[in-house]
mmCIF file of C-alpha atoms in Angstrom:
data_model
loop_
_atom_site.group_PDB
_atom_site.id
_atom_site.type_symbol
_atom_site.label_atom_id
_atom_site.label_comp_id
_atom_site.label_asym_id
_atom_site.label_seq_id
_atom_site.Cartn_x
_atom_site.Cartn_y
_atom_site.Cartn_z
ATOM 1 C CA UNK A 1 91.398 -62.517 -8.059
ATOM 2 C CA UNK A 2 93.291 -65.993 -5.970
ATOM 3 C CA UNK A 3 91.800 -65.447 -2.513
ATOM 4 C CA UNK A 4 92.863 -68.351 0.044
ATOM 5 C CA UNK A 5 90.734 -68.720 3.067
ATOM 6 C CA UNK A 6 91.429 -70.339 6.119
ATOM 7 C CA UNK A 7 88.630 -72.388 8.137
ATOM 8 C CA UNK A 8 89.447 -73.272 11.614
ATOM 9 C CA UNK A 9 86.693 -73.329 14.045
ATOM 10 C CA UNK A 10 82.857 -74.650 13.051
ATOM 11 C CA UNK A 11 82.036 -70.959 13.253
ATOM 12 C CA UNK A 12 84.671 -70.277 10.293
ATOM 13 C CA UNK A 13 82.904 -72.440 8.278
ATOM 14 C CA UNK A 14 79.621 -71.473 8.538
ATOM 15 C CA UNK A 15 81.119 -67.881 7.833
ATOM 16 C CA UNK A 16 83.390 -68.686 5.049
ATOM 17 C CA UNK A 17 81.102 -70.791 3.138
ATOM 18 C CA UNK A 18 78.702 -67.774 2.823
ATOM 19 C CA UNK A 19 81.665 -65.599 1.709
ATOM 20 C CA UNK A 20 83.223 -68.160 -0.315
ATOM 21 C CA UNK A 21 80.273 -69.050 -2.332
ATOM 22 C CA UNK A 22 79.770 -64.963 -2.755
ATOM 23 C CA UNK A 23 83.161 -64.533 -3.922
ATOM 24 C CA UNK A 24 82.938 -67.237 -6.484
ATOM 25 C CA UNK A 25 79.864 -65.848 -7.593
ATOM 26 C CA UNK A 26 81.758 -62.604 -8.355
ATOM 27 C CA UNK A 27 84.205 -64.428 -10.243
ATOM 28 C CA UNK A 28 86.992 -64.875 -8.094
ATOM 29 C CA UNK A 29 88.920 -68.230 -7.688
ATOM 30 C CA UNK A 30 88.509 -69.390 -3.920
ATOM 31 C CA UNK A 31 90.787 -71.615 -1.893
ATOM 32 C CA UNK A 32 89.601 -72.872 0.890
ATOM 33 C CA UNK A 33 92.156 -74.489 3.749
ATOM 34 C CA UNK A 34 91.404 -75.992 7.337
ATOM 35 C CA UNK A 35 93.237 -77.989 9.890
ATOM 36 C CA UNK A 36 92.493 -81.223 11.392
ATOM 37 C CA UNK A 37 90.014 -80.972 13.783
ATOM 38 C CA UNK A 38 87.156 -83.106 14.419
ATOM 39 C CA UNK A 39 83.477 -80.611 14.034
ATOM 40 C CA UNK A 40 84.963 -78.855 11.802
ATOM 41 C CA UNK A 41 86.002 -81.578 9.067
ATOM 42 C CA UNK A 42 82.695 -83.287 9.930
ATOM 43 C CA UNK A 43 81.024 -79.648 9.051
ATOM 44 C CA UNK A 44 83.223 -79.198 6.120
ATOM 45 C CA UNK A 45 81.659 -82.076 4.831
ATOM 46 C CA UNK A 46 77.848 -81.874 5.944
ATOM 47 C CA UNK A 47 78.040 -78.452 3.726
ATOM 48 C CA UNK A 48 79.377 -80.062 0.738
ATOM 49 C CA UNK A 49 82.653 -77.413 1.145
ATOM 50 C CA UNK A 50 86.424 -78.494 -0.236
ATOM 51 C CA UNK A 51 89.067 -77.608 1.421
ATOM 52 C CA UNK A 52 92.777 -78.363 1.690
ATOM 53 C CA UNK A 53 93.665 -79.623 5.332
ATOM 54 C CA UNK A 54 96.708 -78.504 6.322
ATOM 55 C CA UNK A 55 98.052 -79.340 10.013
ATOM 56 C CA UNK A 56 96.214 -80.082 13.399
ATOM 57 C CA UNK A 57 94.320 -78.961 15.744
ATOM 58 C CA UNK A 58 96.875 -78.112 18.837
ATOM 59 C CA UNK A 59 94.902 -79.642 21.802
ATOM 60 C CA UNK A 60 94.732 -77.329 25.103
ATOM 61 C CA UNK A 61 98.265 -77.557 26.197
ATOM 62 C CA UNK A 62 100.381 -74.467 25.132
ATOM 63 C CA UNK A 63 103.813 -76.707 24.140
ATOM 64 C CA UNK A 64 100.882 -78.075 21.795
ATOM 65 C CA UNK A 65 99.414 -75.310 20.294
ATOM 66 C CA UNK A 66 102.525 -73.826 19.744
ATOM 67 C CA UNK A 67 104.617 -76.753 18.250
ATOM 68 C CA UNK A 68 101.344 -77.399 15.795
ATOM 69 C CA UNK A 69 101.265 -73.736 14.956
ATOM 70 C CA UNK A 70 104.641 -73.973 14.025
ATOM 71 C CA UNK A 71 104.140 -77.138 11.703
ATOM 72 C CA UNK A 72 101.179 -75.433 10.032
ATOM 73 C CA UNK A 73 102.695 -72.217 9.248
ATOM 74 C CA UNK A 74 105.520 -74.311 7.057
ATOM 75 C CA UNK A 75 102.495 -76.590 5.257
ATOM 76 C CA UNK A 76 100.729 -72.745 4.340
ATOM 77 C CA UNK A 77 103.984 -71.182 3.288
ATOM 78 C CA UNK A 78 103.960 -74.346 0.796
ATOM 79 C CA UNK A 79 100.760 -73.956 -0.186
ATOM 80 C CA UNK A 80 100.943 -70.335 -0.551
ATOM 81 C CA UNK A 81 103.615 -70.837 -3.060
ATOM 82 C CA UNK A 82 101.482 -73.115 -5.174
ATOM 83 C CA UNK A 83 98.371 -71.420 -5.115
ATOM 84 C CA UNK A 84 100.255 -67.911 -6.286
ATOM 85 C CA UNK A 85 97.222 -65.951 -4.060
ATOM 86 C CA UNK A 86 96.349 -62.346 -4.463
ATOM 87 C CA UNK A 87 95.081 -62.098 -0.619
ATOM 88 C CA UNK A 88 94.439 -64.033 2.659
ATOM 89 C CA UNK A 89 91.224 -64.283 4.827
ATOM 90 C CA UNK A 90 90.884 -65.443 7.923
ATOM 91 C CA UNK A 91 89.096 -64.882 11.272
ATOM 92 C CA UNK A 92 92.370 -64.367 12.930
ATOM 93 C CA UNK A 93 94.017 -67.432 11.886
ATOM 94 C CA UNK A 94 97.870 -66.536 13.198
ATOM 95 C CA UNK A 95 99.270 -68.929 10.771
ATOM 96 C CA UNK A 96 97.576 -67.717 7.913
ATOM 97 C CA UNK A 97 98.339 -64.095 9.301
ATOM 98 C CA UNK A 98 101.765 -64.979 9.812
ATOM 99 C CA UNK A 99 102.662 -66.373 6.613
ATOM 100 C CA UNK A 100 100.551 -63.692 4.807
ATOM 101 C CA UNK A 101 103.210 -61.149 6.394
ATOM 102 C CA UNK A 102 106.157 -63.088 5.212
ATOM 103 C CA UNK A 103 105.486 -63.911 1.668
ATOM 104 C CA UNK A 104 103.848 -60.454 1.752
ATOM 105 C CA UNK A 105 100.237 -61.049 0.831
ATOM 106 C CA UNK A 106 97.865 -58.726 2.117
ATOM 107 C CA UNK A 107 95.330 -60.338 4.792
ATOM 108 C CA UNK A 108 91.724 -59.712 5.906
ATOM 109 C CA UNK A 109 91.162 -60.734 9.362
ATOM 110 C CA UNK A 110 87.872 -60.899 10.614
ATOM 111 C CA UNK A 111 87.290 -61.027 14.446
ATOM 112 C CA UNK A 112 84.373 -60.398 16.973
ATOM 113 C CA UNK A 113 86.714 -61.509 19.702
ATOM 114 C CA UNK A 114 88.767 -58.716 21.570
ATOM 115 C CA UNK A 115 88.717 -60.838 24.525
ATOM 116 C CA UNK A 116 90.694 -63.767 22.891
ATOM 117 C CA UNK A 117 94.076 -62.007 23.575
ATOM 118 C CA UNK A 118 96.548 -64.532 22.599
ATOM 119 C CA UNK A 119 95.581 -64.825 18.723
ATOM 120 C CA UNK A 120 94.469 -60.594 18.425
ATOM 121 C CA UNK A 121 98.311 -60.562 19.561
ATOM 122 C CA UNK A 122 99.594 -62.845 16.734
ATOM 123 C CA UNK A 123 97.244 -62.072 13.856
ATOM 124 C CA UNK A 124 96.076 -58.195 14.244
ATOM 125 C CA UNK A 125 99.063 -56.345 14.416
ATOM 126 C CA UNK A 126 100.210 -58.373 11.193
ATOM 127 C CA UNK A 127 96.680 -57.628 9.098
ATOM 128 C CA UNK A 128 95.586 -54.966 6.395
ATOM 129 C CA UNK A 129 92.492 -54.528 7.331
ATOM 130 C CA UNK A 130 90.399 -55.513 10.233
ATOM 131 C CA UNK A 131 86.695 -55.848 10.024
ATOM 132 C CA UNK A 132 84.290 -56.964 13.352
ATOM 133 C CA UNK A 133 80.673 -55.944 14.598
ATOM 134 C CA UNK A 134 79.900 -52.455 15.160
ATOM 135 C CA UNK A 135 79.012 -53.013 19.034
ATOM 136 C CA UNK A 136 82.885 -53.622 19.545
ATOM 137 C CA UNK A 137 84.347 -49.979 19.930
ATOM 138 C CA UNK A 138 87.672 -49.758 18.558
ATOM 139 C CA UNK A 139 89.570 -48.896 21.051
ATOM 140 C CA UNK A 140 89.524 -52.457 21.626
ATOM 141 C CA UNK A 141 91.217 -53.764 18.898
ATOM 142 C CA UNK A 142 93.825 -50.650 18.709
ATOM 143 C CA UNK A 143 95.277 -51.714 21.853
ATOM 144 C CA UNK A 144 96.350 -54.862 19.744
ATOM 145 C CA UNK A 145 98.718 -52.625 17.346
ATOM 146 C CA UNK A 146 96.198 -51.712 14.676
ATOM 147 C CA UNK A 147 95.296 -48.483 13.205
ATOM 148 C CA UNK A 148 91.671 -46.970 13.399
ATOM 149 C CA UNK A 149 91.847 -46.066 9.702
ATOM 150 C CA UNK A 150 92.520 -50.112 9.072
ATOM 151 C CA UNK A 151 89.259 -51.186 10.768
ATOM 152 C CA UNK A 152 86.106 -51.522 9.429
ATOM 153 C CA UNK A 153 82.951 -52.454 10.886
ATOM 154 C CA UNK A 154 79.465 -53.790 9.868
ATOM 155 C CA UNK A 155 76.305 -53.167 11.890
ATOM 156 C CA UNK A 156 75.471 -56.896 12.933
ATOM 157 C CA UNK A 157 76.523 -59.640 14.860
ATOM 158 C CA UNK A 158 78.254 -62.463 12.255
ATOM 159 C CA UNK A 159 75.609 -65.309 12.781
ATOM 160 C CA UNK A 160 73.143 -62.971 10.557
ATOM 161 C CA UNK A 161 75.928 -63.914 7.594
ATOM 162 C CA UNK A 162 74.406 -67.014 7.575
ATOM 163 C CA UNK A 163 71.043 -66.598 8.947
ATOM 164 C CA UNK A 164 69.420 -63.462 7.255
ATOM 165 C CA UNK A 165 68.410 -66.259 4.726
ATOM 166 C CA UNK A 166 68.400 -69.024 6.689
ATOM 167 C CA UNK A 167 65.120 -72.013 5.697
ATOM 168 C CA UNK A 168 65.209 -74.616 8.534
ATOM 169 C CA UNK A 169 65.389 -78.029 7.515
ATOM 170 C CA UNK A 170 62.940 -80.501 9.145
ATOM 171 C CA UNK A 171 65.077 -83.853 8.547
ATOM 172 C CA UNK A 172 66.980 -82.730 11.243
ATOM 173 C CA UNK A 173 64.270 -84.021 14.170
ATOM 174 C CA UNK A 174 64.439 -87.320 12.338
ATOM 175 C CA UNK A 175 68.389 -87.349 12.045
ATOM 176 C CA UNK A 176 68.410 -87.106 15.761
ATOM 177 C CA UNK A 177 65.138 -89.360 16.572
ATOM 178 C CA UNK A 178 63.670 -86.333 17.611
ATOM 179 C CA UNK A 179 59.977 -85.133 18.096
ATOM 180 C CA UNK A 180 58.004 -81.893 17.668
ATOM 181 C CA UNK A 181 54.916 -82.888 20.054
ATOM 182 C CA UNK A 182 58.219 -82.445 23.204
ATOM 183 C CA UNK A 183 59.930 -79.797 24.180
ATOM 184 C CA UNK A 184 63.318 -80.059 23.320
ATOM 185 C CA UNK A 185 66.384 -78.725 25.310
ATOM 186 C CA UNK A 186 69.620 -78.256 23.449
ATOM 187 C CA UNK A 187 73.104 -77.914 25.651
ATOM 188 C CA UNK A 188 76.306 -76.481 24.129
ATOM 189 C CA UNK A 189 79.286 -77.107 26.419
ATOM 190 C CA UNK A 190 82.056 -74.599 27.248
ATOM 191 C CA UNK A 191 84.938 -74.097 25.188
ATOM 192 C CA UNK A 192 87.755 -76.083 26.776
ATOM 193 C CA UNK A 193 90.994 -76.139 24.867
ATOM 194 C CA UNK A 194 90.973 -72.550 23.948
ATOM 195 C CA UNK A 195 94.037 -70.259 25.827
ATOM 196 C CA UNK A 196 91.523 -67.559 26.787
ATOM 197 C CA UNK A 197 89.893 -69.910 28.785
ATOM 198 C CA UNK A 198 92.540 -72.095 30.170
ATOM 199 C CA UNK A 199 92.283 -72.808 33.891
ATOM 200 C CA UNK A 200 88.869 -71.152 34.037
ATOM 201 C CA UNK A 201 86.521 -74.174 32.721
ATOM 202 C CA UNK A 202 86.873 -76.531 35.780
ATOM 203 C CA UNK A 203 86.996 -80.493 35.633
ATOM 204 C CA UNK A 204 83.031 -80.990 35.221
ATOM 205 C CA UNK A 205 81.118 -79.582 32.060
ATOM 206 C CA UNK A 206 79.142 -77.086 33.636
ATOM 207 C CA UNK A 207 76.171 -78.618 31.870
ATOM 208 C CA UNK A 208 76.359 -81.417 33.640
ATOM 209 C CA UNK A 209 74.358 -80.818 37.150
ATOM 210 C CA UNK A 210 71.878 -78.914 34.987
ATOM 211 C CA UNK A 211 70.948 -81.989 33.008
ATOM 212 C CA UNK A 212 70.530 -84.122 35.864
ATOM 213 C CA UNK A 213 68.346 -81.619 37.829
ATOM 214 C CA UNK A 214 65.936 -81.414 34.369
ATOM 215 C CA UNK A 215 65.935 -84.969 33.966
ATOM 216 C CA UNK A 216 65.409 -85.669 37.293
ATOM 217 C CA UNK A 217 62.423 -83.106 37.338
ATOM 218 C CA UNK A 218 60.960 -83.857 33.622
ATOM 219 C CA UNK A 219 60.040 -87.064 31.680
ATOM 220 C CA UNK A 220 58.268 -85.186 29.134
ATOM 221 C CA UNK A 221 61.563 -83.545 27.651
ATOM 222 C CA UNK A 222 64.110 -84.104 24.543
ATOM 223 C CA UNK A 223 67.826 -83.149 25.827
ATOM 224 C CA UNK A 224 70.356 -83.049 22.827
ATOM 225 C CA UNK A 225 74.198 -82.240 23.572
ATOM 226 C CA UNK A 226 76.265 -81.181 21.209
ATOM 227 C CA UNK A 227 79.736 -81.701 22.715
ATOM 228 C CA UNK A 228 83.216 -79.597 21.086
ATOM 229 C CA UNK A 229 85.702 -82.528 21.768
ATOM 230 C CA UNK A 230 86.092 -86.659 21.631
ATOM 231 C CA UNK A 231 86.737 -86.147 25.816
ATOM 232 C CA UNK A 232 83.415 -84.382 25.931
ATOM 233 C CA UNK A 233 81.471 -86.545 24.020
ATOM 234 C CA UNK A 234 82.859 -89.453 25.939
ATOM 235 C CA UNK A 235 82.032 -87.416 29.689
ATOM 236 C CA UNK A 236 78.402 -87.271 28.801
ATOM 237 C CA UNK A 237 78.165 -90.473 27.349
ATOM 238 C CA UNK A 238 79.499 -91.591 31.002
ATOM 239 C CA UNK A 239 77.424 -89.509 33.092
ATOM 240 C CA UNK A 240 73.913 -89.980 30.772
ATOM 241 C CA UNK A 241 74.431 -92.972 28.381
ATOM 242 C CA UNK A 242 71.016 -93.308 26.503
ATOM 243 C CA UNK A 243 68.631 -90.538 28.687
ATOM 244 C CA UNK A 244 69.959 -87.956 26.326
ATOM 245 C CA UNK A 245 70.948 -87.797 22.272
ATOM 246 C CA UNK A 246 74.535 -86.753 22.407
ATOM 247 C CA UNK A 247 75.584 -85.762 18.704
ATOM 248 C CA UNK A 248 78.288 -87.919 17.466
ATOM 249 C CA UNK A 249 79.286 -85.636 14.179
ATOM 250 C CA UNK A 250 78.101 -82.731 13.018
ATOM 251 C CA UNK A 251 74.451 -81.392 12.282
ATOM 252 C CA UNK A 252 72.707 -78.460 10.716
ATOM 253 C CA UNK A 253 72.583 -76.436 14.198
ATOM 254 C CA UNK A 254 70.233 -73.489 12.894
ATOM 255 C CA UNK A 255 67.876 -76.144 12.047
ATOM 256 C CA UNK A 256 67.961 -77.667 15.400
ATOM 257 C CA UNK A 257 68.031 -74.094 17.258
ATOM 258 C CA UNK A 258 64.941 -73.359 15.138
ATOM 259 C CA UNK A 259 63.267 -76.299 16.701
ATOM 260 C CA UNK A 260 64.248 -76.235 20.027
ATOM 261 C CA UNK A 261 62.461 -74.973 23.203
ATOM 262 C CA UNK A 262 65.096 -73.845 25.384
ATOM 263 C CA UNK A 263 68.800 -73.220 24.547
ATOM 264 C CA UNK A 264 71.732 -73.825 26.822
ATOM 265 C CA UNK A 265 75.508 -72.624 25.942
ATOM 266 C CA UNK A 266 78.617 -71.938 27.374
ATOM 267 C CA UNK A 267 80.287 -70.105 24.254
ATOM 268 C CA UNK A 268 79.329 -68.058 21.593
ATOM 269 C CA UNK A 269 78.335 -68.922 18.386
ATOM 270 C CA UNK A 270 75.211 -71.177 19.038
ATOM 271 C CA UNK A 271 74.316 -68.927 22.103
ATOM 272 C CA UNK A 272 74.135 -65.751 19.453
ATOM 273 C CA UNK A 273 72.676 -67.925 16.849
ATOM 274 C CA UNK A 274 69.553 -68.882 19.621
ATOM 275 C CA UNK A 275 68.980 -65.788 20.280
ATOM 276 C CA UNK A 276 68.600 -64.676 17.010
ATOM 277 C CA UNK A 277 66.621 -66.847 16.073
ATOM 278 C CA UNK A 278 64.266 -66.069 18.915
ATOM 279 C CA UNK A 279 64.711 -68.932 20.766
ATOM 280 C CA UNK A 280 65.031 -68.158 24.912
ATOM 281 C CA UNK A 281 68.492 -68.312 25.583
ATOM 282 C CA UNK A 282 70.887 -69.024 28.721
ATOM 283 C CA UNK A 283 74.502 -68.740 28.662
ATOM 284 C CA UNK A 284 76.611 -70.426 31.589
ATOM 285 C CA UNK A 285 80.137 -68.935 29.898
ATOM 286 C CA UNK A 286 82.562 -69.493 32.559
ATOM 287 C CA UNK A 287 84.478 -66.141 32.706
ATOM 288 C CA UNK A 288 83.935 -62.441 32.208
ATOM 289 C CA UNK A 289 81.387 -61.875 29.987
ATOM 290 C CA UNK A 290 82.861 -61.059 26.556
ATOM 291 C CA UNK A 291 81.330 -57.929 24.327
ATOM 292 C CA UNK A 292 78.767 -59.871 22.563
ATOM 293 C CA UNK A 293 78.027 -61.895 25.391
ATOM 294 C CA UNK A 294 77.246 -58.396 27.336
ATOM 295 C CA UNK A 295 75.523 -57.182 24.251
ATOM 296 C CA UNK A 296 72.726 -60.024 23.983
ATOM 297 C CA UNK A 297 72.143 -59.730 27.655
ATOM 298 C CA UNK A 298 71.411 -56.151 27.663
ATOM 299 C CA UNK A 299 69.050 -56.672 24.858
ATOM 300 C CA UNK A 300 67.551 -59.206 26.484
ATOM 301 C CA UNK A 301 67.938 -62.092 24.416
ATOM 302 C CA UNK A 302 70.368 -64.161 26.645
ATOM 303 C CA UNK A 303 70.244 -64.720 30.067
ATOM 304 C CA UNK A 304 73.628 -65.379 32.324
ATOM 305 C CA UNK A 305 73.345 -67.068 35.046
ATOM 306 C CA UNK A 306 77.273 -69.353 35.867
ATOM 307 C CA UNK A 307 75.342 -70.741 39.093
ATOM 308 C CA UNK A 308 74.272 -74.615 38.117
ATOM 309 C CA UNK A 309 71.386 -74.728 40.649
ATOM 310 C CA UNK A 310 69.854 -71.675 39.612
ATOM 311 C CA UNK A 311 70.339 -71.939 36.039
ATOM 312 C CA UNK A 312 68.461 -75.422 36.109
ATOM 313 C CA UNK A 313 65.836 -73.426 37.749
ATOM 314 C CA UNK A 314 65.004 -70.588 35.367
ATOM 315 C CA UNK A 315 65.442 -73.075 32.883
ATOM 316 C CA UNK A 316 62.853 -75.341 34.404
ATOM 317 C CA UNK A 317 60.373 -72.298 34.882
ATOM 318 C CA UNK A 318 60.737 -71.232 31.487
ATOM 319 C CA UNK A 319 59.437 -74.914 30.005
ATOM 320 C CA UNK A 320 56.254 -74.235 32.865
ATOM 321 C CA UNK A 321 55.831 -70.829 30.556
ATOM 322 C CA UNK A 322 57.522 -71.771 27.303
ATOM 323 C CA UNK A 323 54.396 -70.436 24.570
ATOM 324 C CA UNK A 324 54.546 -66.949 26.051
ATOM 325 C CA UNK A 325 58.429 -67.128 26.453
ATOM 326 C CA UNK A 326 59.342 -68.072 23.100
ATOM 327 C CA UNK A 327 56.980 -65.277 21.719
ATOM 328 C CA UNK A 328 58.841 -62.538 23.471
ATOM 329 C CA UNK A 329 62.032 -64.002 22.979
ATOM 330 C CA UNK A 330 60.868 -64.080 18.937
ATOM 331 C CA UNK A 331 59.503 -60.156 19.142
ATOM 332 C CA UNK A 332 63.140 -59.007 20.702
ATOM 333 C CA UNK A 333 64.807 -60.946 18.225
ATOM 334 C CA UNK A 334 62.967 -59.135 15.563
ATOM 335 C CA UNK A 335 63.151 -55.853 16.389
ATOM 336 C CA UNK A 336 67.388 -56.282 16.447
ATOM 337 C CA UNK A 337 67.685 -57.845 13.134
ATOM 338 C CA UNK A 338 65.474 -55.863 10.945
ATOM 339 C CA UNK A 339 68.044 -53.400 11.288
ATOM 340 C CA UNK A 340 71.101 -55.463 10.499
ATOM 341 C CA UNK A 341 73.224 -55.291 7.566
ATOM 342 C CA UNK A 342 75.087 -58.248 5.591
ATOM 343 C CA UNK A 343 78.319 -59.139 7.134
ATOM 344 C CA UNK A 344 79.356 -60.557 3.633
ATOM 345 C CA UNK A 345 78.616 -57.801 1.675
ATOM 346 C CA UNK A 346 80.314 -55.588 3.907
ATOM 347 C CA UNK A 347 84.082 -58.526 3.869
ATOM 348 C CA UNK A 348 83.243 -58.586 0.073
ATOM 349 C CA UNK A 349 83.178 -55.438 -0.542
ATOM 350 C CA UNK A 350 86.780 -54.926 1.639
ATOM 351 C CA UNK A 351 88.564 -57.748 -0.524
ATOM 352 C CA UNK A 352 87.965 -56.704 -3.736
ATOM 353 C CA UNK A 353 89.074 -52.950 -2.405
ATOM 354 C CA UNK A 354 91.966 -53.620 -0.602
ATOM 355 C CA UNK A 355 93.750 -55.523 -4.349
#
């Protein structure tokens, strides 16, 4: 079987590279594609993964998205053509849904995202089948235009795709002049240029004031960053210059997650990762918790807190506690996982059913 696969976000890839390596495994021919876009080329490469880049990333304006959405769908429909594939894959990619549609190709769309309306609009109505985590009921995504009988769910949250097997890799501490005698404190910012979030992120990175407060407070801590965008990277390079590592491309972020003390994230994939892997966990996401988001809290394994004073604060208390934290956060972690199942077995299993 010709399955094409589109990467877009760093999430995708860490996704996708499980599923394509499983796929070619089961002796299917895999074609990978992506877009432009800085941490995700960077973590196309770090994981050794080809793909064909076709288009750009849009930037947060909407004329943007939608004029680069417009070029990309032409450079697929190309593609498509030459590659001759039996099915599409994507984690609801509305190009690759789109042109999937028109050349009809049947397409796999994986989401965990009810909440990010604008692409369930253009991708889910348009799909074959649907597949997501079990905690999202379906009435969510049926409001989008699909049928229950087209959905299909696995019983874990898609981080344990890639880190049910998961070995941590030292050389990471010494890739970022890190070391293991310190606490170290890693800070995800918010997700900026994505529609569900326009106008709700603000002009500072939320991040920001908490940094200052545990710098200000701490000399005996490690604070890495690990910024989306160029216009992030350059904000904290502003506000902290050298008191902080700020990474510059991309890393092997279970590895660092495994070694760090105290997690800080305003999305979703690293937060979920953390928690997983049992490290404590805050989440400063700037609008209404999403289902996953909800999910981790109620089990738990991420606190919310959007307030920068008081996050700095439980943050701060947790280091004073951080042995007896960590264990607990490790024992809830456990408990959830043991009963997970393997997201790609589950997507495998749907692609080779649904040709």
């Amino acid at each position: 079987m010709r399955i094409i696969i589109d990467i877009l976000t760093p999430k995708q890839c860490m996704l996708f590279s499980k599923l394509s390596e499983r796929l070619t495994q089961r002796g299917h021919k895999v074609f990978n594609v992506s877009r432009q876009y800085r941490e995700v080329i960077n973590l196309l490469k770090l994981k050794g993964l080809e793909a064909r880049i076709i288009g750009e990333h849009g930037g947060k304006e909407l004329a943007g998205k939608l004029k680069a959405s417009a070029r990309r769908i032409l450079g697929l429909a190309s593609y498509f053509e030459e590659v001759n594939p039996d099915i599409a894959v994507s984690f609801s990619s509305p190009e690759m849904a789109r042109v999937s549609y028109g050349l009809g190709i049947p397409h796999i769309c994986i989401n965990d995202s009810p909440h990010a309306e604008a692409v369930a609009r253009l991708t889910i109505p348009l799909s074959t089948k649907l597949l997501g985590p079990k905690i999202i009921p379906k009435k969510a995504w049926t409001m989008y235009g699909i049928s229950v009988e087209r959905i299909r769910q696995y019983d874990a949250l898609d981080p344990w795709a890639w880190l049910k097997d998961f070995t941590p890799d030292k050389n990471v501490l010494r890739e970022l002049g890190l070391s293991s005698s310190k606490p170290i404190l890693t800070f995800r910012p918010e997700e900026e240029f994505a529609a569900y979030l326009m106008g709700k992120t603000g002009r500072k990175m939320r991040i920001i004031p908490v940094i200052e407060r545990i710098l200000a407070e701490r000399d005996d801590v490690q604070i890495v960053a690990i910024p989306r965008y160029t216009e992030q990277m350059e904000a904290l390079r502003k506000y902290f210059e050298d008191r902080i590592i700020i990474c510059r491309s991309s890393i092997d972020g279970p590895s660092l997650l495994n070694y760090t003390s105290v997690f800080i994230g305003g999305g979703g994939t690293m937060t979920t990762e953390a928690a997983l892997l049992g490290v404590p966990t805050f989440s400063c996401y700037p609008d209404e918790p999403f289902i996953v988001l909800k999910y981790l809290v109620r089990k738990r394994l991420v606190k919310l807190e959007r307030d920068s004073k008081a996050l700095a604060t439980n943050v701060l208390a947790t280091l004073d506690d951080i042995e007896h934290e960590k264990k607990r956060q490790a024992e809830r972690a456990k408990r959830l996982v043991e009963r997970f199942e393997d997201p790609i077995e589950v997507i495998t299993a749907e692609i080779e059913e649904t040709v």
